[in-house]
mmCIF file of C-alpha atoms in Angstrom:
data_model
loop_
_atom_site.group_PDB
_atom_site.id
_atom_site.type_symbol
_atom_site.label_atom_id
_atom_site.label_comp_id
_atom_site.label_asym_id
_atom_site.label_seq_id
_atom_site.Cartn_x
_atom_site.Cartn_y
_atom_site.Cartn_z
ATOM 1 C CA UNK A 1 -46.384 10.779 -57.271
ATOM 2 C CA UNK A 2 -46.640 13.312 -54.429
ATOM 3 C CA UNK A 3 -44.483 16.414 -54.869
ATOM 4 C CA UNK A 4 -43.732 18.510 -51.780
ATOM 5 C CA UNK A 5 -43.541 22.271 -52.216
ATOM 6 C CA UNK A 6 -43.705 25.567 -50.410
ATOM 7 C CA UNK A 7 -46.914 27.477 -51.029
ATOM 8 C CA UNK A 8 -45.555 30.667 -52.599
ATOM 9 C CA UNK A 9 -46.536 31.407 -56.216
ATOM 10 C CA UNK A 10 -42.932 30.904 -57.363
ATOM 11 C CA UNK A 11 -42.489 27.631 -55.482
ATOM 12 C CA UNK A 12 -45.740 26.311 -56.905
ATOM 13 C CA UNK A 13 -44.721 27.360 -60.434
ATOM 14 C CA UNK A 14 -41.467 25.435 -60.031
ATOM 15 C CA UNK A 15 -43.182 22.352 -58.666
ATOM 16 C CA UNK A 16 -45.815 22.377 -61.407
ATOM 17 C CA UNK A 17 -43.010 22.623 -63.971
ATOM 18 C CA UNK A 18 -41.481 19.425 -62.573
ATOM 19 C CA UNK A 19 -44.890 17.725 -62.491
ATOM 20 C CA UNK A 20 -45.539 18.721 -66.121
ATOM 21 C CA UNK A 21 -42.115 17.458 -67.185
ATOM 22 C CA UNK A 22 -42.731 14.127 -65.470
ATOM 23 C CA UNK A 23 -46.103 13.726 -67.148
ATOM 24 C CA UNK A 24 -44.554 14.606 -70.512
ATOM 25 C CA UNK A 25 -42.016 11.795 -70.143
ATOM 26 C CA UNK A 26 -44.452 9.405 -68.475
ATOM 27 C CA UNK A 27 -47.962 9.843 -69.946
ATOM 28 C CA UNK A 28 -50.641 8.766 -67.503
ATOM 29 C CA UNK A 29 -48.540 9.432 -64.407
ATOM 30 C CA UNK A 30 -50.729 10.872 -61.641
ATOM 31 C CA UNK A 31 -49.158 13.733 -59.675
ATOM 32 C CA UNK A 32 -50.264 15.586 -56.556
ATOM 33 C CA UNK A 33 -48.676 18.732 -55.107
ATOM 34 C CA UNK A 34 -48.526 18.755 -51.314
ATOM 35 C CA UNK A 35 -48.028 22.268 -49.889
ATOM 36 C CA UNK A 36 -45.820 22.433 -46.795
ATOM 37 C CA UNK A 37 -45.391 25.637 -44.800
ATOM 38 C CA UNK A 38 -41.804 26.227 -43.681
ATOM 39 C CA UNK A 39 -40.259 28.297 -40.922
ATOM 40 C CA UNK A 40 -39.112 30.831 -43.502
ATOM 41 C CA UNK A 41 -42.713 31.217 -44.685
ATOM 42 C CA UNK A 42 -44.049 31.717 -41.171
ATOM 43 C CA UNK A 43 -41.450 34.332 -40.179
ATOM 44 C CA UNK A 44 -41.460 37.121 -42.752
ATOM 45 C CA UNK A 45 -40.025 39.794 -40.455
ATOM 46 C CA UNK A 46 -36.580 38.674 -39.314
ATOM 47 C CA UNK A 47 -33.513 38.479 -41.591
ATOM 48 C CA UNK A 48 -32.631 34.988 -42.815
ATOM 49 C CA UNK A 49 -29.261 35.224 -41.059
ATOM 50 C CA UNK A 50 -31.143 35.587 -37.749
ATOM 51 C CA UNK A 51 -33.731 32.811 -38.127
ATOM 52 C CA UNK A 52 -31.428 30.133 -39.461
ATOM 53 C CA UNK A 53 -30.170 30.773 -42.976
ATOM 54 C CA UNK A 54 -30.885 28.569 -45.963
ATOM 55 C CA UNK A 55 -32.410 25.713 -43.972
ATOM 56 C CA UNK A 56 -35.490 27.699 -42.915
ATOM 57 C CA UNK A 57 -37.106 27.062 -46.295
ATOM 58 C CA UNK A 58 -36.470 23.324 -46.444
ATOM 59 C CA UNK A 59 -36.436 21.582 -43.049
ATOM 60 C CA UNK A 60 -40.168 20.833 -42.816
ATOM 61 C CA UNK A 61 -40.234 19.624 -46.419
ATOM 62 C CA UNK A 62 -37.293 17.300 -45.805
ATOM 63 C CA UNK A 63 -39.031 15.880 -42.725
ATOM 64 C CA UNK A 64 -42.108 15.085 -44.822
ATOM 65 C CA UNK A 65 -39.892 13.386 -47.410
ATOM 66 C CA UNK A 66 -38.071 11.280 -44.821
ATOM 67 C CA UNK A 67 -41.387 10.237 -43.249
ATOM 68 C CA UNK A 68 -42.812 9.209 -46.616
ATOM 69 C CA UNK A 69 -45.574 11.830 -46.661
ATOM 70 C CA UNK A 70 -44.266 12.936 -50.069
ATOM 71 C CA UNK A 71 -42.285 11.111 -52.771
ATOM 72 C CA UNK A 72 -40.118 13.974 -53.993
ATOM 73 C CA UNK A 73 -39.429 17.541 -52.871
ATOM 74 C CA UNK A 74 -38.905 20.447 -55.243
ATOM 75 C CA UNK A 75 -36.661 23.212 -53.902
ATOM 76 C CA UNK A 76 -34.916 26.306 -55.180
ATOM 77 C CA UNK A 77 -31.354 25.039 -55.107
ATOM 78 C CA UNK A 78 -30.056 28.322 -53.697
ATOM 79 C CA UNK A 79 -32.162 27.684 -50.557
ATOM 80 C CA UNK A 80 -30.471 24.350 -49.901
ATOM 81 C CA UNK A 81 -27.792 23.929 -47.217
ATOM 82 C CA UNK A 82 -24.687 22.160 -48.483
ATOM 83 C CA UNK A 83 -25.326 19.332 -46.013
ATOM 84 C CA UNK A 84 -28.415 17.163 -46.403
ATOM 85 C CA UNK A 85 -29.859 14.467 -44.165
ATOM 86 C CA UNK A 86 -27.919 11.283 -45.008
ATOM 87 C CA UNK A 87 -31.017 9.487 -46.313
ATOM 88 C CA UNK A 88 -31.762 12.199 -48.894
ATOM 89 C CA UNK A 89 -30.078 13.377 -52.107
ATOM 90 C CA UNK A 90 -30.594 15.086 -55.471
ATOM 91 C CA UNK A 91 -30.606 12.380 -58.163
ATOM 92 C CA UNK A 92 -31.354 14.933 -60.899
ATOM 93 C CA UNK A 93 -30.855 18.650 -61.475
ATOM 94 C CA UNK A 94 -32.965 20.076 -64.332
ATOM 95 C CA UNK A 95 -31.640 22.772 -66.673
ATOM 96 C CA UNK A 96 -31.354 26.078 -64.848
ATOM 97 C CA UNK A 97 -32.994 29.330 -65.923
ATOM 98 C CA UNK A 98 -31.581 32.855 -66.277
ATOM 99 C CA UNK A 99 -28.978 33.028 -63.536
ATOM 100 C CA UNK A 100 -28.418 36.779 -63.176
ATOM 101 C CA UNK A 101 -29.858 39.149 -60.598
ATOM 102 C CA UNK A 102 -31.824 42.152 -61.790
ATOM 103 C CA UNK A 103 -32.598 45.638 -60.566
ATOM 104 C CA UNK A 104 -36.232 46.771 -60.503
ATOM 105 C CA UNK A 105 -36.458 50.541 -60.101
ATOM 106 C CA UNK A 106 -39.578 52.409 -59.052
ATOM 107 C CA UNK A 107 -38.520 55.335 -61.245
ATOM 108 C CA UNK A 108 -37.335 53.156 -64.134
ATOM 109 C CA UNK A 109 -33.748 54.345 -63.695
ATOM 110 C CA UNK A 110 -31.052 51.608 -63.790
ATOM 111 C CA UNK A 111 -28.770 51.030 -60.819
ATOM 112 C CA UNK A 112 -25.504 50.769 -62.741
ATOM 113 C CA UNK A 113 -23.858 54.161 -63.081
ATOM 114 C CA UNK A 114 -25.962 55.939 -60.447
ATOM 115 C CA UNK A 115 -24.095 58.450 -58.314
ATOM 116 C CA UNK A 116 -26.873 59.145 -55.812
ATOM 117 C CA UNK A 117 -27.802 56.894 -52.904
ATOM 118 C CA UNK A 118 -31.051 55.122 -53.766
ATOM 119 C CA UNK A 119 -32.813 53.038 -51.142
ATOM 120 C CA UNK A 120 -32.799 49.405 -52.239
ATOM 121 C CA UNK A 121 -34.705 46.535 -50.693
ATOM 122 C CA UNK A 122 -33.039 43.156 -50.240
ATOM 123 C CA UNK A 123 -32.758 40.594 -47.478
ATOM 124 C CA UNK A 124 -29.598 39.036 -48.918
ATOM 125 C CA UNK A 125 -26.180 39.703 -47.387
ATOM 126 C CA UNK A 126 -24.602 38.699 -50.705
ATOM 127 C CA UNK A 127 -26.564 41.329 -52.606
ATOM 128 C CA UNK A 128 -26.095 43.994 -49.933
ATOM 129 C CA UNK A 129 -22.315 43.623 -49.881
ATOM 130 C CA UNK A 130 -21.940 43.701 -53.662
ATOM 131 C CA UNK A 131 -24.242 46.726 -53.965
ATOM 132 C CA UNK A 132 -22.173 48.611 -51.387
ATOM 133 C CA UNK A 133 -18.965 47.652 -53.179
ATOM 134 C CA UNK A 134 -20.286 49.373 -56.309
ATOM 135 C CA UNK A 135 -21.961 52.362 -54.631
ATOM 136 C CA UNK A 136 -21.180 53.037 -50.975
ATOM 137 C CA UNK A 137 -23.916 55.692 -50.838
ATOM 138 C CA UNK A 138 -26.723 53.202 -51.418
ATOM 139 C CA UNK A 139 -29.221 52.865 -48.562
ATOM 140 C CA UNK A 140 -30.145 49.235 -47.939
ATOM 141 C CA UNK A 141 -33.382 48.140 -46.322
ATOM 142 C CA UNK A 142 -34.612 44.714 -45.292
ATOM 143 C CA UNK A 143 -37.479 43.663 -47.565
ATOM 144 C CA UNK A 144 -38.727 40.085 -47.365
ATOM 145 C CA UNK A 145 -41.740 38.272 -48.757
ATOM 146 C CA UNK A 146 -42.660 36.735 -52.085
ATOM 147 C CA UNK A 147 -42.073 38.567 -55.358
ATOM 148 C CA UNK A 148 -45.490 40.227 -55.431
ATOM 149 C CA UNK A 149 -45.125 41.421 -51.834
ATOM 150 C CA UNK A 150 -41.739 42.997 -52.527
ATOM 151 C CA UNK A 151 -42.978 44.713 -55.677
ATOM 152 C CA UNK A 152 -45.987 46.074 -53.789
ATOM 153 C CA UNK A 153 -43.777 47.443 -51.010
ATOM 154 C CA UNK A 154 -41.608 49.187 -53.605
ATOM 155 C CA UNK A 155 -44.603 50.764 -55.343
ATOM 156 C CA UNK A 156 -45.899 51.978 -51.980
ATOM 157 C CA UNK A 157 -42.661 53.914 -51.544
ATOM 158 C CA UNK A 158 -40.808 51.793 -48.983
ATOM 159 C CA UNK A 159 -37.761 51.668 -51.293
ATOM 160 C CA UNK A 160 -36.603 53.150 -54.593
ATOM 161 C CA UNK A 161 -35.758 49.774 -56.041
ATOM 162 C CA UNK A 162 -35.293 46.053 -55.504
ATOM 163 C CA UNK A 163 -32.664 43.499 -56.427
ATOM 164 C CA UNK A 164 -34.252 40.167 -57.310
ATOM 165 C CA UNK A 165 -33.391 36.964 -59.142
ATOM 166 C CA UNK A 166 -34.254 37.264 -62.818
ATOM 167 C CA UNK A 167 -35.427 33.642 -62.917
ATOM 168 C CA UNK A 168 -38.197 34.276 -60.397
ATOM 169 C CA UNK A 169 -39.621 37.243 -62.292
ATOM 170 C CA UNK A 170 -39.419 35.412 -65.617
ATOM 171 C CA UNK A 171 -41.102 32.281 -64.256
ATOM 172 C CA UNK A 172 -43.947 34.368 -62.841
ATOM 173 C CA UNK A 173 -44.449 36.257 -66.088
ATOM 174 C CA UNK A 174 -43.155 39.505 -64.560
ATOM 175 C CA UNK A 175 -40.170 40.058 -66.851
ATOM 176 C CA UNK A 176 -41.586 43.452 -67.874
ATOM 177 C CA UNK A 177 -40.851 44.680 -64.326
ATOM 178 C CA UNK A 178 -37.087 44.380 -64.899
ATOM 179 C CA UNK A 179 -35.251 47.689 -65.215
ATOM 180 C CA UNK A 180 -31.753 46.259 -65.644
ATOM 181 C CA UNK A 181 -30.004 42.892 -65.726
ATOM 182 C CA UNK A 182 -27.033 43.308 -63.388
ATOM 183 C CA UNK A 183 -23.722 42.281 -65.002
ATOM 184 C CA UNK A 184 -21.788 39.440 -63.409
ATOM 185 C CA UNK A 185 -18.940 41.817 -62.559
ATOM 186 C CA UNK A 186 -21.402 43.866 -60.486
ATOM 187 C CA UNK A 187 -23.489 41.087 -58.950
ATOM 188 C CA UNK A 188 -22.264 37.492 -58.895
ATOM 189 C CA UNK A 189 -25.258 35.216 -58.201
ATOM 190 C CA UNK A 190 -25.964 32.961 -55.267
ATOM 191 C CA UNK A 191 -24.778 29.366 -55.242
ATOM 192 C CA UNK A 192 -27.363 27.327 -57.155
ATOM 193 C CA UNK A 193 -29.308 30.369 -58.341
ATOM 194 C CA UNK A 194 -32.005 29.628 -60.978
ATOM 195 C CA UNK A 195 -31.526 25.865 -60.534
ATOM 196 C CA UNK A 196 -34.134 23.532 -59.069
ATOM 197 C CA UNK A 197 -33.297 20.778 -56.623
ATOM 198 C CA UNK A 198 -35.399 17.632 -56.992
ATOM 199 C CA UNK A 199 -34.822 15.731 -53.761
ATOM 200 C CA UNK A 200 -35.671 12.097 -53.005
ATOM 201 C CA UNK A 201 -34.940 9.382 -50.501
ATOM 202 C CA UNK A 202 -31.827 7.458 -51.531
ATOM 203 C CA UNK A 203 -32.709 4.378 -53.542
ATOM 204 C CA UNK A 204 -36.356 5.351 -53.968
ATOM 205 C CA UNK A 205 -38.142 3.824 -56.939
ATOM 206 C CA UNK A 206 -39.107 7.284 -58.217
ATOM 207 C CA UNK A 207 -35.497 7.973 -59.203
ATOM 208 C CA UNK A 208 -35.968 6.027 -62.449
ATOM 209 C CA UNK A 209 -38.926 8.243 -63.355
ATOM 210 C CA UNK A 210 -36.907 11.401 -62.632
ATOM 211 C CA UNK A 211 -33.871 10.431 -64.733
ATOM 212 C CA UNK A 212 -35.056 12.097 -68.009
ATOM 213 C CA UNK A 213 -35.240 15.473 -66.231
ATOM 214 C CA UNK A 214 -31.502 15.672 -65.522
ATOM 215 C CA UNK A 215 -29.343 18.265 -67.299
ATOM 216 C CA UNK A 216 -25.693 17.262 -67.017
ATOM 217 C CA UNK A 217 -24.270 20.747 -67.640
ATOM 218 C CA UNK A 218 -26.387 22.300 -64.892
ATOM 219 C CA UNK A 219 -25.642 19.378 -62.593
ATOM 220 C CA UNK A 220 -21.879 19.795 -62.895
ATOM 221 C CA UNK A 221 -22.071 23.586 -62.531
ATOM 222 C CA UNK A 222 -24.218 23.443 -59.402
ATOM 223 C CA UNK A 223 -22.036 20.679 -57.948
ATOM 224 C CA UNK A 224 -18.969 22.906 -58.316
ATOM 225 C CA UNK A 225 -20.729 25.916 -56.778
ATOM 226 C CA UNK A 226 -21.943 23.897 -53.800
ATOM 227 C CA UNK A 227 -18.504 22.313 -53.289
ATOM 228 C CA UNK A 228 -17.032 25.828 -53.233
ATOM 229 C CA UNK A 229 -19.552 26.952 -50.601
ATOM 230 C CA UNK A 230 -19.144 23.804 -48.513
ATOM 231 C CA UNK A 231 -15.355 24.093 -48.457
ATOM 232 C CA UNK A 232 -15.649 27.656 -47.182
ATOM 233 C CA UNK A 233 -18.163 26.432 -44.580
ATOM 234 C CA UNK A 234 -20.218 29.434 -45.613
ATOM 235 C CA UNK A 235 -23.877 30.034 -44.964
ATOM 236 C CA UNK A 236 -26.090 33.082 -44.808
ATOM 237 C CA UNK A 237 -23.802 34.856 -42.311
ATOM 238 C CA UNK A 238 -21.137 35.759 -44.888
ATOM 239 C CA UNK A 239 -21.522 37.238 -48.399
ATOM 240 C CA UNK A 240 -20.471 34.389 -50.706
ATOM 241 C CA UNK A 241 -21.299 34.022 -54.391
ATOM 242 C CA UNK A 242 -20.389 31.628 -57.185
ATOM 243 C CA UNK A 243 -21.282 30.838 -60.757
ATOM 244 C CA UNK A 244 -20.277 27.765 -62.737
ATOM 245 C CA UNK A 245 -20.814 27.208 -66.439
ATOM 246 C CA UNK A 246 -20.077 24.164 -68.596
ATOM 247 C CA UNK A 247 -18.893 24.675 -72.159
ATOM 248 C CA UNK A 248 -18.484 21.321 -73.781
ATOM 249 C CA UNK A 249 -16.406 19.215 -71.403
ATOM 250 C CA UNK A 250 -14.875 22.206 -69.588
ATOM 251 C CA UNK A 251 -16.276 23.902 -66.516
ATOM 252 C CA UNK A 252 -15.465 27.503 -65.612
ATOM 253 C CA UNK A 253 -16.173 28.666 -62.076
ATOM 254 C CA UNK A 254 -16.132 32.129 -60.526
ATOM 255 C CA UNK A 255 -16.194 32.597 -56.772
ATOM 256 C CA UNK A 256 -16.499 35.597 -54.479
ATOM 257 C CA UNK A 257 -16.202 36.337 -50.769
ATOM 258 C CA UNK A 258 -16.612 39.875 -49.478
ATOM 259 C CA UNK A 259 -17.008 41.739 -46.231
ATOM 260 C CA UNK A 260 -20.628 42.639 -45.335
ATOM 261 C CA UNK A 261 -19.977 46.335 -45.956
ATOM 262 C CA UNK A 262 -18.380 45.736 -49.346
ATOM 263 C CA UNK A 263 -15.003 47.152 -48.263
ATOM 264 C CA UNK A 264 -13.146 43.938 -49.194
ATOM 265 C CA UNK A 265 -14.106 42.004 -52.319
ATOM 266 C CA UNK A 266 -12.141 38.851 -53.100
ATOM 267 C CA UNK A 267 -12.923 37.249 -56.433
ATOM 268 C CA UNK A 268 -11.145 34.540 -58.424
ATOM 269 C CA UNK A 269 -11.898 32.050 -61.172
ATOM 270 C CA UNK A 270 -10.878 28.521 -62.088
ATOM 271 C CA UNK A 271 -11.407 26.099 -64.951
ATOM 272 C CA UNK A 272 -11.210 22.333 -65.354
ATOM 273 C CA UNK A 273 -12.971 19.201 -66.624
ATOM 274 C CA UNK A 274 -16.682 19.004 -65.788
ATOM 275 C CA UNK A 275 -16.140 15.605 -64.156
ATOM 276 C CA UNK A 276 -13.856 17.271 -61.595
ATOM 277 C CA UNK A 277 -16.553 19.707 -60.428
ATOM 278 C CA UNK A 278 -16.142 18.942 -56.726
ATOM 279 C CA UNK A 279 -12.365 19.318 -56.663
ATOM 280 C CA UNK A 280 -12.597 22.460 -58.809
ATOM 281 C CA UNK A 281 -14.943 24.076 -56.293
ATOM 282 C CA UNK A 282 -12.713 23.071 -53.394
ATOM 283 C CA UNK A 283 -9.564 24.334 -55.116
ATOM 284 C CA UNK A 284 -11.152 27.695 -55.868
ATOM 285 C CA UNK A 285 -12.215 27.989 -52.238
ATOM 286 C CA UNK A 286 -8.615 27.354 -51.193
ATOM 287 C CA UNK A 287 -7.406 30.133 -53.516
ATOM 288 C CA UNK A 288 -9.820 32.577 -51.910
ATOM 289 C CA UNK A 289 -8.909 31.452 -48.402
ATOM 290 C CA UNK A 290 -5.244 32.057 -49.207
ATOM 291 C CA UNK A 291 -6.161 35.513 -50.513
ATOM 292 C CA UNK A 292 -7.736 36.594 -47.231
ATOM 293 C CA UNK A 293 -11.228 35.094 -47.289
ATOM 294 C CA UNK A 294 -10.447 33.196 -44.114
ATOM 295 C CA UNK A 295 -10.042 36.452 -42.209
ATOM 296 C CA UNK A 296 -13.406 37.710 -43.474
ATOM 297 C CA UNK A 297 -15.110 34.452 -42.546
ATOM 298 C CA UNK A 298 -13.564 34.384 -39.067
ATOM 299 C CA UNK A 299 -14.450 38.018 -38.376
ATOM 300 C CA UNK A 300 -18.092 37.382 -39.210
ATOM 301 C CA UNK A 301 -18.356 34.187 -37.193
ATOM 302 C CA UNK A 302 -16.667 35.788 -34.188
ATOM 303 C CA UNK A 303 -18.964 38.779 -34.485
ATOM 304 C CA UNK A 304 -22.042 36.585 -34.725
#
């Protein structure tokens, strides 16, 4: 089985984890990781909102999958656009990791409770807006690159701190770098954060081999988050966040839309049966739209 992956250390860790899980369930299965360089990997300078949003990390990999150059693709689910090519889908979603964002401070001082204006590196509009909503004095700087690159730039003095996904640091064995786990009421995560997307061609024979890797609770939660994002027609141009969690047969979902400067923060929650994940995400999006999210979305699209 040929697994398509980006070439970053984190992407390769994630793809190897899927390969190991497959071999655990299917002893003797031969796997090969095929590294594919994406547009997002080639352009490390421009903000994601400028070069094309989520799709910049997946388009080339999806092309290889459609052409049959690889059998499955392993993505970070938060990189995935809500619309996929019609011939592709996610037959399984493995259990997600730690979903929160974290603050990594050069001076070891946590972000929560600070009254000064530290310089913080992030390329995410979602993170920028929520940071400004908490502390309007914060100075935000565009810092892109893999985890090691961002940490190096911080140590060299480009910024006082970074906001990163906890899952990435943990998977790379860099958990000791974390200064503070940011509470959900400070930083709601990205749609699909800490979840992996295992993508295949519809009806491919490999789907039967992938079936043991599926985690139903994560699958329902991510489905609700992505339905919420899709109903808002949101991409990387507007700060949108969501987090779903299954407890037994019930799914709770939090959603957020805010203005890029953090002046307006709209946040609501909803709960329902896990099996109604799609409608739950859509209904929560409607609640936010009725609360003023539509105006925020329109202002950003008109401005873009």
